[in-house]
Coordinates of C-alpha atoms in Angstrom, one line a residue:
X112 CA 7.4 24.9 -5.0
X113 CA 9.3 22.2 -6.8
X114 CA 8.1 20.6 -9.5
X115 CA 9.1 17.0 -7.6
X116 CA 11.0 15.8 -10.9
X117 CA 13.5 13.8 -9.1
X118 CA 11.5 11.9 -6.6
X119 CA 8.9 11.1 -9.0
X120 CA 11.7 9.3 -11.0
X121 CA 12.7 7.3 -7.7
X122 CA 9.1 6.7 -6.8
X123 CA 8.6 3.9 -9.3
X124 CA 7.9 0.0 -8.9
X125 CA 6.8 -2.2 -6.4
X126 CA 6.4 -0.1 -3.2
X127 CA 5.3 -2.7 -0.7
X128 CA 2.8 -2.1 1.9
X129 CA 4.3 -3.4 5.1
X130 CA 1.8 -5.3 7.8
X131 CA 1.6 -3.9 11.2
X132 CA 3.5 -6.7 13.1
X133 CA 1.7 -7.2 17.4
X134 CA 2.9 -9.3 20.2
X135 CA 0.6 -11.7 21.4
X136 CA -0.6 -9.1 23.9
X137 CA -1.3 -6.9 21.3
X138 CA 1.5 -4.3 21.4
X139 CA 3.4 -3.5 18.3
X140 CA 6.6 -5.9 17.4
X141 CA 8.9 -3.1 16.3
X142 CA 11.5 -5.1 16.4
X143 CA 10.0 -7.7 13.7
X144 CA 8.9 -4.2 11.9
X145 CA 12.6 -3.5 11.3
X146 CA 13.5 -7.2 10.1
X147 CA 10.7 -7.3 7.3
X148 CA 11.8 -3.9 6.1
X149 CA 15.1 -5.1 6.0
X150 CA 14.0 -8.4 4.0
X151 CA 12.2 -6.5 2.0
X152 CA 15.0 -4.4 0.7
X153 CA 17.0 -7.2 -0.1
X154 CA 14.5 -8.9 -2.1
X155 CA 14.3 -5.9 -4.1
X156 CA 11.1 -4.4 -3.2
X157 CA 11.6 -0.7 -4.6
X158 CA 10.2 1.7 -1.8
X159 CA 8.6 1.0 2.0
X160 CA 5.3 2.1 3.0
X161 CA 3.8 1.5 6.5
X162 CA 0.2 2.5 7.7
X163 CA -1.8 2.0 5.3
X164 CA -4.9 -0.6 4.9
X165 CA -2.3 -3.5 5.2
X166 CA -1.1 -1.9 8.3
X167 CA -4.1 -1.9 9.8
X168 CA -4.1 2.0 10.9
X169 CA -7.4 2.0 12.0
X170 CA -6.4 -0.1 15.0
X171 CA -3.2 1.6 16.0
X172 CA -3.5 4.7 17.8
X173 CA -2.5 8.1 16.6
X174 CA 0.7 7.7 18.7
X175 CA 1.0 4.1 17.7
X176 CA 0.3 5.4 14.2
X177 CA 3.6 8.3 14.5
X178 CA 6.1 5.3 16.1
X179 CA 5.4 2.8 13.6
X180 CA 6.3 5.9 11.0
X181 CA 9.8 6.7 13.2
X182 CA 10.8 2.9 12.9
X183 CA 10.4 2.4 9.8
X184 CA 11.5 5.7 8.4
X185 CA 14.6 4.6 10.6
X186 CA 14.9 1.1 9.2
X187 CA 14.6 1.6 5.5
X188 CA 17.8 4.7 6.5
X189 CA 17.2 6.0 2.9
X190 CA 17.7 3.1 1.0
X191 CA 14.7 2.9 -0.7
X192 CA 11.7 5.9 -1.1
X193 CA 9.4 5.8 1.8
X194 CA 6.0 6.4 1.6
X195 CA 3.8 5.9 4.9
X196 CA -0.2 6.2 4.8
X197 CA -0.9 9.4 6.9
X198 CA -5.2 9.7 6.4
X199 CA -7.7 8.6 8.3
X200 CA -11.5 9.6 8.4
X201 CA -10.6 12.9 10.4
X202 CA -9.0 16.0 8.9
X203 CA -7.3 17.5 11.5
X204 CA -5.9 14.2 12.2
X205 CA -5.0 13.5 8.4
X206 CA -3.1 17.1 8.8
X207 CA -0.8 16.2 11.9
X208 CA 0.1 13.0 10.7
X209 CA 0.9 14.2 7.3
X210 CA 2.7 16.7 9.2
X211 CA 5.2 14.9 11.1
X212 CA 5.9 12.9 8.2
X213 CA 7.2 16.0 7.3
X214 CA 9.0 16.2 9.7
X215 CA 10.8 13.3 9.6
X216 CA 12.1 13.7 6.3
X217 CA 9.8 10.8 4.5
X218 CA 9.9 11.0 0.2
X219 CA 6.0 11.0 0.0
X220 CA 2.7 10.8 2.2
X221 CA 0.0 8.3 1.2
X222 CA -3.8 10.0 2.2
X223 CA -6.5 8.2 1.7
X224 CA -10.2 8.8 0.9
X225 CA -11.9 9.4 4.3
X226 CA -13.4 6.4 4.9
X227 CA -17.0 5.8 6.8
X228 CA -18.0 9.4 6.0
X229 CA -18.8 9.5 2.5
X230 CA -17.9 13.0 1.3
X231 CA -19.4 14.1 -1.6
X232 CA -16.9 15.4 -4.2
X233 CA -16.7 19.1 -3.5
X234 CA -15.9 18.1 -0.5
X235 CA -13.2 15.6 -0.5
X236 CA -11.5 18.8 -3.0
X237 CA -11.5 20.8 0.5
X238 CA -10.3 18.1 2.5
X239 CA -6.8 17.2 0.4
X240 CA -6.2 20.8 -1.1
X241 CA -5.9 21.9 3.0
X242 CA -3.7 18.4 3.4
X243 CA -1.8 19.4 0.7
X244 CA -1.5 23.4 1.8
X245 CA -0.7 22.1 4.7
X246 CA 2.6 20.2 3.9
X247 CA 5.6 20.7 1.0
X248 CA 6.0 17.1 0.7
X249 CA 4.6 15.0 -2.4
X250 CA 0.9 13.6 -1.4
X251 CA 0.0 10.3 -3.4
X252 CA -4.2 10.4 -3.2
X253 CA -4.9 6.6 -1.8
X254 CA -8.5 5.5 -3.3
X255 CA -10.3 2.4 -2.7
X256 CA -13.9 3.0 -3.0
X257 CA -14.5 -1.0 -1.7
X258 CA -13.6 0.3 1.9
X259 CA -14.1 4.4 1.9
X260 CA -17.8 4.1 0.7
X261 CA -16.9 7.0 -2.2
X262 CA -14.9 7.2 -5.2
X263 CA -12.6 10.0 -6.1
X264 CA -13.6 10.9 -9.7
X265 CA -10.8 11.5 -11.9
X266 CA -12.1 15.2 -12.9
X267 CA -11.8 15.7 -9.2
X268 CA -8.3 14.4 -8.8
X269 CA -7.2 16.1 -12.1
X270 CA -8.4 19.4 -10.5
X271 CA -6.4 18.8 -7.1
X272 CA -3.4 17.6 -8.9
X273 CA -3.7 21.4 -10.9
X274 CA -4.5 23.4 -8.2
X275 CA -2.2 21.6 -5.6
X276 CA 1.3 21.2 -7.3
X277 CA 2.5 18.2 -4.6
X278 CA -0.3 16.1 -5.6
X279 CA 1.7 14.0 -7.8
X280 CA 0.2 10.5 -7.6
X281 CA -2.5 8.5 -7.2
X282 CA -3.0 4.6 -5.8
X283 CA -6.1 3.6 -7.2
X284 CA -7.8 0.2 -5.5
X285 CA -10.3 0.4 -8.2
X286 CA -11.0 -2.4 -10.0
X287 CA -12.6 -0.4 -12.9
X288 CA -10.7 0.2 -15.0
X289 CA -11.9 2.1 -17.7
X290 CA -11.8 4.7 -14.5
X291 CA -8.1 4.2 -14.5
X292 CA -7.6 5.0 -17.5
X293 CA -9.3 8.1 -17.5
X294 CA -7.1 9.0 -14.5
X295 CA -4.4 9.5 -16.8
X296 CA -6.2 10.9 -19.0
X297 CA -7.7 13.8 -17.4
X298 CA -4.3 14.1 -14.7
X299 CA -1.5 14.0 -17.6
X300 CA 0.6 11.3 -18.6
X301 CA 3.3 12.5 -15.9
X302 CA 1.1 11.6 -12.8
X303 CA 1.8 8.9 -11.1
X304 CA -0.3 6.0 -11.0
X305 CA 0.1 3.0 -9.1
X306 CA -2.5 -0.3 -9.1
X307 CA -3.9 -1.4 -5.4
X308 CA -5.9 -4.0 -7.1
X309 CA -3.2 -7.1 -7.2
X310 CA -4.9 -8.1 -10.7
X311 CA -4.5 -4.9 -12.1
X312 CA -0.5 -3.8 -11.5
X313 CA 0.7 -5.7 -14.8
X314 CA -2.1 -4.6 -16.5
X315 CA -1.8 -0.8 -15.1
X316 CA 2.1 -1.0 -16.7
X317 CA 0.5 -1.2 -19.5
X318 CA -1.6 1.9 -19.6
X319 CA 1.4 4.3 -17.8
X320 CA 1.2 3.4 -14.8
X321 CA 4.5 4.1 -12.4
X322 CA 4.3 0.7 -10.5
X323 CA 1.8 -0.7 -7.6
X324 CA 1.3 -0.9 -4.1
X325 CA 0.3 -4.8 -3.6
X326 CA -0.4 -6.2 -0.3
X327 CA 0.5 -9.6 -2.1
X328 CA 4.5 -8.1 -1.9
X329 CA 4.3 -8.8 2.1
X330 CA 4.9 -12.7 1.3
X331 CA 6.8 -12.8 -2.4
X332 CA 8.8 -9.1 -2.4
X333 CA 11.5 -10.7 -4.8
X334 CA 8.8 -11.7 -7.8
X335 CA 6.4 -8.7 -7.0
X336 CA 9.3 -6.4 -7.5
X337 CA 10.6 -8.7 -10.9
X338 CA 7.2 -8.0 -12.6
X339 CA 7.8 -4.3 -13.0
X340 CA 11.9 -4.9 -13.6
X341 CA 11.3 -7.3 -15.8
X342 CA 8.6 -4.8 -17.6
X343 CA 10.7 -1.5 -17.3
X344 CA 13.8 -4.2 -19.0
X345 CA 11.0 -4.5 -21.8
X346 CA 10.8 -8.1 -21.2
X347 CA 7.2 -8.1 -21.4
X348 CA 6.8 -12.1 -21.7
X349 CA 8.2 -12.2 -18.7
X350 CA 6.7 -9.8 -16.9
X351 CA 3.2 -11.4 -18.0
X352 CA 4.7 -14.8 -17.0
X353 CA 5.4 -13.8 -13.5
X354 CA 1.5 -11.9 -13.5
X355 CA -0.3 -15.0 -13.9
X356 CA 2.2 -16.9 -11.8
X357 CA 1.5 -15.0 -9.2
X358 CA -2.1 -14.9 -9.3
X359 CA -3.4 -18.4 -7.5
X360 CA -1.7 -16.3 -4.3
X361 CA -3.3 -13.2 -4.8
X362 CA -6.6 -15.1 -5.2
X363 CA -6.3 -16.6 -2.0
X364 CA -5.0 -13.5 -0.3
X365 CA -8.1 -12.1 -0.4
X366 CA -10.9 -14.6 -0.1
X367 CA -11.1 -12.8 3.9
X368 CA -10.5 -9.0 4.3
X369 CA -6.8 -8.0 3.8
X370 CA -4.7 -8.3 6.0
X371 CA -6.3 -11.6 7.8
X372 CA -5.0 -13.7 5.0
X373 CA -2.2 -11.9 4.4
X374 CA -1.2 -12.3 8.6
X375 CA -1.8 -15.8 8.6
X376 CA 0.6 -16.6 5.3
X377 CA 3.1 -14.8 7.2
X378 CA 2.8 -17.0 10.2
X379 CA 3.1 -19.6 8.1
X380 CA 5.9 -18.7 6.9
X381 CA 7.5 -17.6 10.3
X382 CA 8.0 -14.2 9.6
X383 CA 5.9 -12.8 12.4
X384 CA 2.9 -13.5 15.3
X385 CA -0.1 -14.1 13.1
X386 CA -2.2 -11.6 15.7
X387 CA -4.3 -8.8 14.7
X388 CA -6.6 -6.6 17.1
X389 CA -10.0 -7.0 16.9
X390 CA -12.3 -5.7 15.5
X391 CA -9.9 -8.0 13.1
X392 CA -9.5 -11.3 13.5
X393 CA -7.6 -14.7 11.3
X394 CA -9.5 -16.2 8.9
X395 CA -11.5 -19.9 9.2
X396 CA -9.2 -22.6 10.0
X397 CA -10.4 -23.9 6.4
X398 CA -9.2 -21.0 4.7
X399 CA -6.1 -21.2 6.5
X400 CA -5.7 -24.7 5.1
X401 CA -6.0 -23.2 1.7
X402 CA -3.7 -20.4 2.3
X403 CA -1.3 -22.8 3.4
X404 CA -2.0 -25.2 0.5
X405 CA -1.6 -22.0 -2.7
X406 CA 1.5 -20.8 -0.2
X407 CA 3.8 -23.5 -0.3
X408 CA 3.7 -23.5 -4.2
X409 CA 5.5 -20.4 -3.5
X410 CA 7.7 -20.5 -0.7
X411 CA 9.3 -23.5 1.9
X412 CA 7.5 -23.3 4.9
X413 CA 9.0 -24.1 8.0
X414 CA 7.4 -27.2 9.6
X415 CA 6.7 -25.7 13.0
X416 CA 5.3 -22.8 11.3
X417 CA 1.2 -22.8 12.8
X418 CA -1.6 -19.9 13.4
X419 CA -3.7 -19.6 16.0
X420 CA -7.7 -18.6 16.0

């Protein structure tokens, strides 16, 4: 099997975690799908992903889940790595989605911690060394203990990332992070580590890490992306300028659970339908007048530009 050395070299910076755009009906908008991509790209953002917590996969169906894939796998046309989020709380599912990513040619598949089920550690060991057997395609392990219930311990990943040559990465929504740190520790300095905690990807930079997946890129993709340039150019003052620039938005992109907040900035903005399926649903219509109030410190909103509740 190869040793992944060249996409591991492309699979650096800000890869931005798309939003699952719906119609007012609820239907996917693949259209405004392809159009953010696009925008994305040009702003800079350094690879794509698509179905992972940001794209709300837990509402899509598993054919919903494969077309969203095909779009965008179509839309970013090679440009820029792709990396969609293939888990989901059942294995045999987690397999055939990992699997036709494979099959469409993507750089990477994001998998997730099975969420709701709480495996114990042992356990998740079986469930991404078959995902991984399964495929020949590099698996980046996706772990946010705040929504699975469990934590992947780093002695677990570092056994995984030995015995399963395609687990090359890890995005860790852990907002410990002395745990972090001993990621790289125990996995080796060549594992790639990217920050899900918005707080954490300058920081995460620091320690080794090969970029972040921030939700927060869905709104600014051109300074998201300049903190790592700006850190890989060693301009470190800048880097750390544009960190706590950007953190009044990232504060207030997740005072509700991502991606309500997230959803109705974009609206805002005019950049999609703010609509998500319930169980989901937009935030207060007083924390939309603060989103509204951080966001146009950031960007010109249009003046027609409303949300609905």
């Amino acid at each position: 099997m190869s040793d992944f050395t060249s996409i591991k070299k492309r699979l650096r910076g800000s890869i931005a975690p798309i939003i699952t755009p719906f119609y007012e009906s609820g239907s996917v908008d693949f259209e405004t799908l392809e159009r953010l991509i696009h925008w994305h790209i040009e702003s800079g953002t350094h690879g794509i992903s698509v179905t992972g917590t940001t794209g709300e996969p837990s509402s899509l169906t598993v054919e919903e889940r494969v077309q969203v894939m095909e779009v965008a796998m179509k839309a970013v046309g090679g440009r820029v790595p792709f990396v969609p989020g293939t888990g989901s709380t059942n294995h045999d599912e987690t397999i055939y989605l990992t699997k036709k990513a494979e099959e469409m040619g993507v750089d990477a598949a994001m998998v997730i911690v099975p969420y709701y089920n709480k495996p114990s550690q042992h356990a998740l060991y079986k469930h991404f060394k078959a995902v991984a057997d399964a495929v020949s395609i590099p698996i980046i392990v996706y772990n946010i203990p705040g929504r699975t219930g469990v934590n992947m311990e780093p002695k677990t990943l570092a056994r995984l990332h030995n015995d399963c040559p395609n687990i090359i990465g890890v995005k860790e929504s852990n907002k410990d992070f002395e745990h972090v740190n001993r990621v790289l520790l125990e996995c080796g300095r060549d594992f790639l580590l990217y920050s899900g905690i918005e707080l954490l990807c300058y920081p995460m930079l620091a320690i080794g890490g090969a970029g972040y997946i921030s939700a927060t890129a869905n709104v600014e993709p051109k300074k998201v992306a300049e903190v790592y340039d700006a850190y890989a150019a060693g301009n470190h003052d800048r880097a750390l300028e544009l960190h706590y620039e950007l953190m009044p938005l990232n504060d207030v992109l997740f005072k509700d659970t991502n991606p309500a907040p997230l959803k109705a900035a974009l609206g805002m903005m005019g950049k999609i339908k703010p609509v998500l399926r319930l169980p989901m649903d937009l935030p207060t219509e007083a924390l939309q007048q603060e989103i509204r109030e951080v966001l146009q410190t950031y960007v010109d909103l249009p003046s027609t530009s409303v949300t609905s509740n």
